[in-house]
């Protein structure tokens, strides 16, 4: 089943065409990558799909519904999730507290009045779900540690765990391996595969680490100067002369 579809997405900034009639389809349960050299338009396309940027032309469909004009919060309610290149976590909070906040937000509970009346405590269901996700991503031992005490790799796992708590149907990841060493990259890669396998989460990532992308993605989309120049199974796409030329700047 096609989960996400982009049709003729075009975006211009001050007369410069950042995206030129981009079409793509992502099926439910896939783990796909979006790659390309710097300035290719990857983040712009991500933002158009996620709703942070409105395309000048084209449409975005989710489960067959036209969501082109929907704001981000309404896309989130339909099952969109996202992490960003820069780790966005809350100082002064523990790992498990990050997950419980996500559970509360997903259930649309919480608020100042509830906290004042001491009714803002986690429910048994929220606590149980948080423990399951912590175990799933190997974070149980870190549950009560403050976020400041974690390495960058563990912090990215917390971001992923928090996103999973919102039970997204489609998860956008913006450079999830940025700044990680080999061990941390392997940990995050395994966590993504677990999320896909155990939760059925559809994942689309933008990434420059081609080795990591090759190891976990099933299909790739490649942008160059705002144009989609290749798509298909990961191994085949990486052998495509157009892709090699875009990255190496020479004819393959």
Short mmCIF file of C-alpha atoms in Angstrom, two decimals:
data_model
loop_
_atom_site.label_atom_id
_atom_site.label_comp_id
_atom_site.label_asym_id
_atom_site.label_seq_id
_atom_site.Cartn_x
_atom_site.Cartn_y
_atom_site.Cartn_z
CA UNK A 1 0.00 0.00 0.00
CA UNK A 2 1.30 3.45 -0.91
CA UNK A 3 1.56 5.45 2.31
CA UNK A 4 3.15 8.69 1.09
CA UNK A 5 3.13 10.14 -2.41
CA UNK A 6 4.61 13.35 -3.79
CA UNK A 7 3.35 14.58 -7.14
CA UNK A 8 5.23 17.27 -9.04
CA UNK A 9 6.65 19.01 -5.97
CA UNK A 10 8.22 22.30 -7.03
CA UNK A 11 9.66 24.96 -4.73
CA UNK A 12 11.43 28.23 -5.57
CA UNK A 13 13.28 30.64 -3.31
CA UNK A 14 13.92 34.12 -4.71
CA UNK A 15 13.71 32.79 -8.24
CA UNK A 16 16.00 29.81 -7.59
CA UNK A 17 14.36 26.44 -8.22
CA UNK A 18 15.16 24.31 -5.16
CA UNK A 19 12.86 21.47 -6.27
CA UNK A 20 11.78 20.77 -9.83
CA UNK A 21 8.67 18.59 -10.23
CA UNK A 22 9.73 15.84 -7.84
CA UNK A 23 7.62 12.65 -7.77
CA UNK A 24 8.06 9.84 -5.28
CA UNK A 25 6.14 7.06 -3.56
CA UNK A 26 6.82 5.36 -0.23
CA UNK A 27 5.00 2.16 0.69
CA UNK A 28 3.88 1.22 4.19
CA UNK A 29 6.61 -0.51 6.19
CA UNK A 30 9.54 0.61 4.02
CA UNK A 31 12.82 2.07 5.21
CA UNK A 32 13.96 4.41 2.44
CA UNK A 33 16.71 6.97 2.05
CA UNK A 34 16.88 10.39 0.43
CA UNK A 35 20.43 11.27 -0.59
CA UNK A 36 22.27 13.76 -2.77
CA UNK A 37 25.18 16.21 -2.68
CA UNK A 38 25.03 19.38 -0.59
CA UNK A 39 22.47 21.83 -1.93
CA UNK A 40 20.55 19.13 -3.81
CA UNK A 41 17.24 20.07 -2.18
CA UNK A 42 16.92 17.19 0.30
CA UNK A 43 15.93 19.25 3.33
CA UNK A 44 13.54 21.37 1.26
CA UNK A 45 11.78 18.23 0.03
CA UNK A 46 11.65 16.85 3.57
CA UNK A 47 10.09 20.09 4.78
CA UNK A 48 7.53 20.07 1.97
CA UNK A 49 6.53 16.51 2.81
CA UNK A 50 6.40 17.21 6.54
CA UNK A 51 4.54 20.50 6.20
CA UNK A 52 7.13 23.03 7.35
CA UNK A 53 7.31 24.44 3.82
CA UNK A 54 4.47 24.75 1.34
CA UNK A 55 5.38 23.80 -2.25
CA UNK A 56 4.72 26.29 -5.02
CA UNK A 57 3.39 23.50 -7.20
CA UNK A 58 2.46 19.85 -6.71
CA UNK A 59 0.65 17.79 -4.12
CA UNK A 60 1.45 15.60 -1.12
CA UNK A 61 -0.78 12.59 -0.47
CA UNK A 62 -0.89 10.50 2.71
CA UNK A 63 -2.91 7.29 2.56
CA UNK A 64 -4.51 8.73 -0.57
CA UNK A 65 -5.60 11.96 1.17
CA UNK A 66 -4.37 15.29 -0.17
CA UNK A 67 -2.54 16.89 2.77
CA UNK A 68 -0.65 19.56 0.82
CA UNK A 69 -2.22 22.41 2.79
CA UNK A 70 -2.38 20.70 6.19
CA UNK A 71 -0.27 22.29 8.96
CA UNK A 72 2.35 20.25 10.80
CA UNK A 73 0.24 19.57 13.90
CA UNK A 74 -2.55 18.04 11.82
CA UNK A 75 -0.05 15.85 9.96
CA UNK A 76 1.29 14.74 13.34
CA UNK A 77 -2.22 13.67 14.34
CA UNK A 78 -2.41 11.59 11.16
CA UNK A 79 0.79 9.76 12.08
CA UNK A 80 3.77 11.90 11.03
CA UNK A 81 6.87 11.98 13.24
CA UNK A 82 10.27 13.61 12.82
CA UNK A 83 13.71 13.98 14.32
CA UNK A 84 16.12 16.76 13.35
CA UNK A 85 19.83 16.93 12.58
CA UNK A 86 20.47 18.80 15.82
CA UNK A 87 19.48 16.75 18.87
CA UNK A 88 16.42 18.40 20.44
CA UNK A 89 16.05 17.12 24.02
CA UNK A 90 15.05 18.73 27.30
CA UNK A 91 17.76 19.64 29.80
CA UNK A 92 17.12 18.63 33.42
CA UNK A 93 14.96 15.64 32.45
CA UNK A 94 15.73 11.94 32.59
CA UNK A 95 15.50 9.54 29.68
CA UNK A 96 12.23 7.98 30.83
CA UNK A 97 10.70 11.41 31.46
CA UNK A 98 11.24 12.24 27.78
CA UNK A 99 9.21 9.20 26.82
CA UNK A 100 6.47 9.91 29.33
CA UNK A 101 6.09 13.46 28.02
CA UNK A 102 5.73 12.03 24.51
CA UNK A 103 3.10 9.56 25.72
CA UNK A 104 1.17 12.37 27.38
CA UNK A 105 1.32 14.51 24.25
CA UNK A 106 0.20 11.60 22.07
CA UNK A 107 -2.81 11.01 24.33
CA UNK A 108 -3.49 14.80 24.38
CA UNK A 109 -3.43 14.79 28.17
CA UNK A 110 -1.65 17.08 30.58
CA UNK A 111 -1.62 20.78 31.29
CA UNK A 112 -0.90 23.24 34.07
CA UNK A 113 -4.20 22.66 35.86
CA UNK A 114 -3.73 18.89 35.99
CA UNK A 115 -0.23 19.33 37.40
CA UNK A 116 -1.49 21.74 40.05
CA UNK A 117 -4.13 19.22 41.08
CA UNK A 118 -1.50 16.45 41.15
CA UNK A 119 -3.25 14.60 38.36
CA UNK A 120 -0.43 14.94 35.89
CA UNK A 121 1.37 11.77 37.03
CA UNK A 122 2.05 9.02 34.50
CA UNK A 123 -0.64 6.41 34.18
CA UNK A 124 0.18 2.72 34.48
CA UNK A 125 -0.32 2.39 30.72
CA UNK A 126 2.08 5.26 29.96
CA UNK A 127 4.70 3.82 32.30
CA UNK A 128 4.35 0.37 30.76
CA UNK A 129 4.64 1.67 27.20
CA UNK A 130 7.71 3.71 28.11
CA UNK A 131 9.37 0.66 29.65
CA UNK A 132 8.63 -1.39 26.52
CA UNK A 133 10.19 1.19 24.22
CA UNK A 134 13.22 1.62 26.48
CA UNK A 135 13.77 -2.14 26.36
CA UNK A 136 13.21 -2.23 22.61
CA UNK A 137 16.01 0.26 21.98
CA UNK A 138 18.36 -0.95 24.71
CA UNK A 139 17.86 2.10 26.92
CA UNK A 140 16.54 0.45 30.08
CA UNK A 141 19.79 0.96 32.00
CA UNK A 142 19.71 4.67 31.10
CA UNK A 143 16.07 5.24 32.11
CA UNK A 144 16.77 7.37 35.18
CA UNK A 145 19.89 9.11 33.90
CA UNK A 146 19.71 12.83 33.12
CA UNK A 147 19.88 13.53 29.42
CA UNK A 148 23.05 15.60 29.89
CA UNK A 149 24.91 12.45 31.02
CA UNK A 150 24.44 10.63 27.71
CA UNK A 151 26.73 10.42 24.71
CA UNK A 152 25.50 11.87 21.42
CA UNK A 153 24.71 8.37 20.14
CA UNK A 154 22.61 7.50 23.21
CA UNK A 155 20.88 10.88 22.98
CA UNK A 156 19.87 10.10 19.39
CA UNK A 157 18.43 6.79 20.61
CA UNK A 158 16.36 8.76 23.12
CA UNK A 159 15.09 10.97 20.30
CA UNK A 160 14.09 7.89 18.36
CA UNK A 161 12.46 6.32 21.42
CA UNK A 162 10.50 9.51 22.04
CA UNK A 163 9.33 9.52 18.44
CA UNK A 164 8.23 5.87 18.68
CA UNK A 165 6.17 6.70 21.77
CA UNK A 166 3.98 8.83 19.50
CA UNK A 167 3.28 5.70 17.43
CA UNK A 168 4.04 7.34 14.06
CA UNK A 169 2.95 5.66 10.87
CA UNK A 170 5.67 7.61 9.03
CA UNK A 171 8.89 8.81 10.62
CA UNK A 172 11.18 11.39 8.98
CA UNK A 173 14.80 11.34 10.18
CA UNK A 174 17.11 14.23 9.34
CA UNK A 175 20.73 12.99 9.34
CA UNK A 176 20.33 10.53 12.23
CA UNK A 177 24.02 9.51 12.05
CA UNK A 178 25.46 13.03 12.05
CA UNK A 179 28.36 13.34 14.51
CA UNK A 180 28.30 9.68 15.54
CA UNK A 181 31.26 7.30 15.65
CA UNK A 182 31.11 3.79 14.19
CA UNK A 183 29.81 2.15 17.36
CA UNK A 184 27.09 4.76 17.84
CA UNK A 185 26.12 4.58 14.15
CA UNK A 186 25.73 0.81 14.49
CA UNK A 187 23.54 1.24 17.58
CA UNK A 188 21.24 3.76 15.92
CA UNK A 189 21.10 1.68 12.72
CA UNK A 190 20.00 -1.38 14.68
CA UNK A 191 17.41 0.71 16.53
CA UNK A 192 15.92 1.89 13.25
CA UNK A 193 15.66 -1.68 11.98
CA UNK A 194 14.02 -2.72 15.24
CA UNK A 195 11.51 0.13 15.02
CA UNK A 196 10.66 -0.86 11.48
CA UNK A 197 10.39 -4.55 12.30
CA UNK A 198 8.64 -4.43 15.69
CA UNK A 199 6.38 -1.42 15.20
CA UNK A 200 5.87 -1.50 11.43
CA UNK A 201 7.04 2.10 11.29
CA UNK A 202 7.67 3.48 7.80
CA UNK A 203 10.94 5.41 7.86
CA UNK A 204 12.36 7.96 5.45
CA UNK A 205 15.78 9.42 6.20
CA UNK A 206 18.08 12.07 4.81
CA UNK A 207 21.69 11.12 5.37
CA UNK A 208 25.24 11.75 4.09
CA UNK A 209 26.75 8.57 5.55
CA UNK A 210 26.37 6.40 2.46
CA UNK A 211 27.82 3.33 4.20
CA UNK A 212 25.12 3.48 6.89
CA UNK A 213 22.43 4.20 4.31
CA UNK A 214 23.52 1.23 2.23
CA UNK A 215 23.38 -1.04 5.28
CA UNK A 216 19.78 -0.36 6.31
CA UNK A 217 17.68 1.12 3.50
CA UNK A 218 15.64 -0.88 1.02
CA UNK A 219 15.27 1.86 -1.57
CA UNK A 220 16.86 5.20 -2.34
CA UNK A 221 15.79 8.48 -3.91
CA UNK A 222 18.60 10.71 -5.19
CA UNK A 223 18.29 14.45 -5.71
CA UNK A 224 20.70 16.66 -7.62
CA UNK A 225 20.07 20.37 -8.16
CA UNK A 226 16.45 19.89 -7.11
CA UNK A 227 15.75 17.13 -9.63
CA UNK A 228 15.17 13.47 -8.83
CA UNK A 229 17.87 11.73 -10.88
CA UNK A 230 17.50 8.16 -9.62
CA UNK A 231 15.29 5.91 -7.51
CA UNK A 232 15.02 2.21 -6.84
CA UNK A 233 16.67 -0.58 -4.81
CA UNK A 234 19.59 0.76 -2.81
CA UNK A 235 22.32 -1.37 -4.39
CA UNK A 236 21.19 -0.57 -7.93
CA UNK A 237 20.89 3.16 -7.29
CA UNK A 238 24.39 3.41 -5.81
CA UNK A 239 25.78 1.86 -9.00
CA UNK A 240 23.94 4.31 -11.24
CA UNK A 241 26.43 6.42 -13.27
CA UNK A 242 24.28 9.53 -12.74
CA UNK A 243 24.48 9.10 -8.97
CA UNK A 244 28.24 8.54 -9.04
CA UNK A 245 28.71 11.60 -11.22
CA UNK A 246 26.57 13.74 -8.88
CA UNK A 247 28.71 12.73 -5.89
CA UNK A 248 32.12 12.52 -7.51
CA UNK A 249 31.76 15.28 -10.06
CA UNK A 250 33.14 13.04 -12.84
CA UNK A 251 31.56 10.90 -15.46
CA UNK A 252 31.33 7.29 -14.25
#
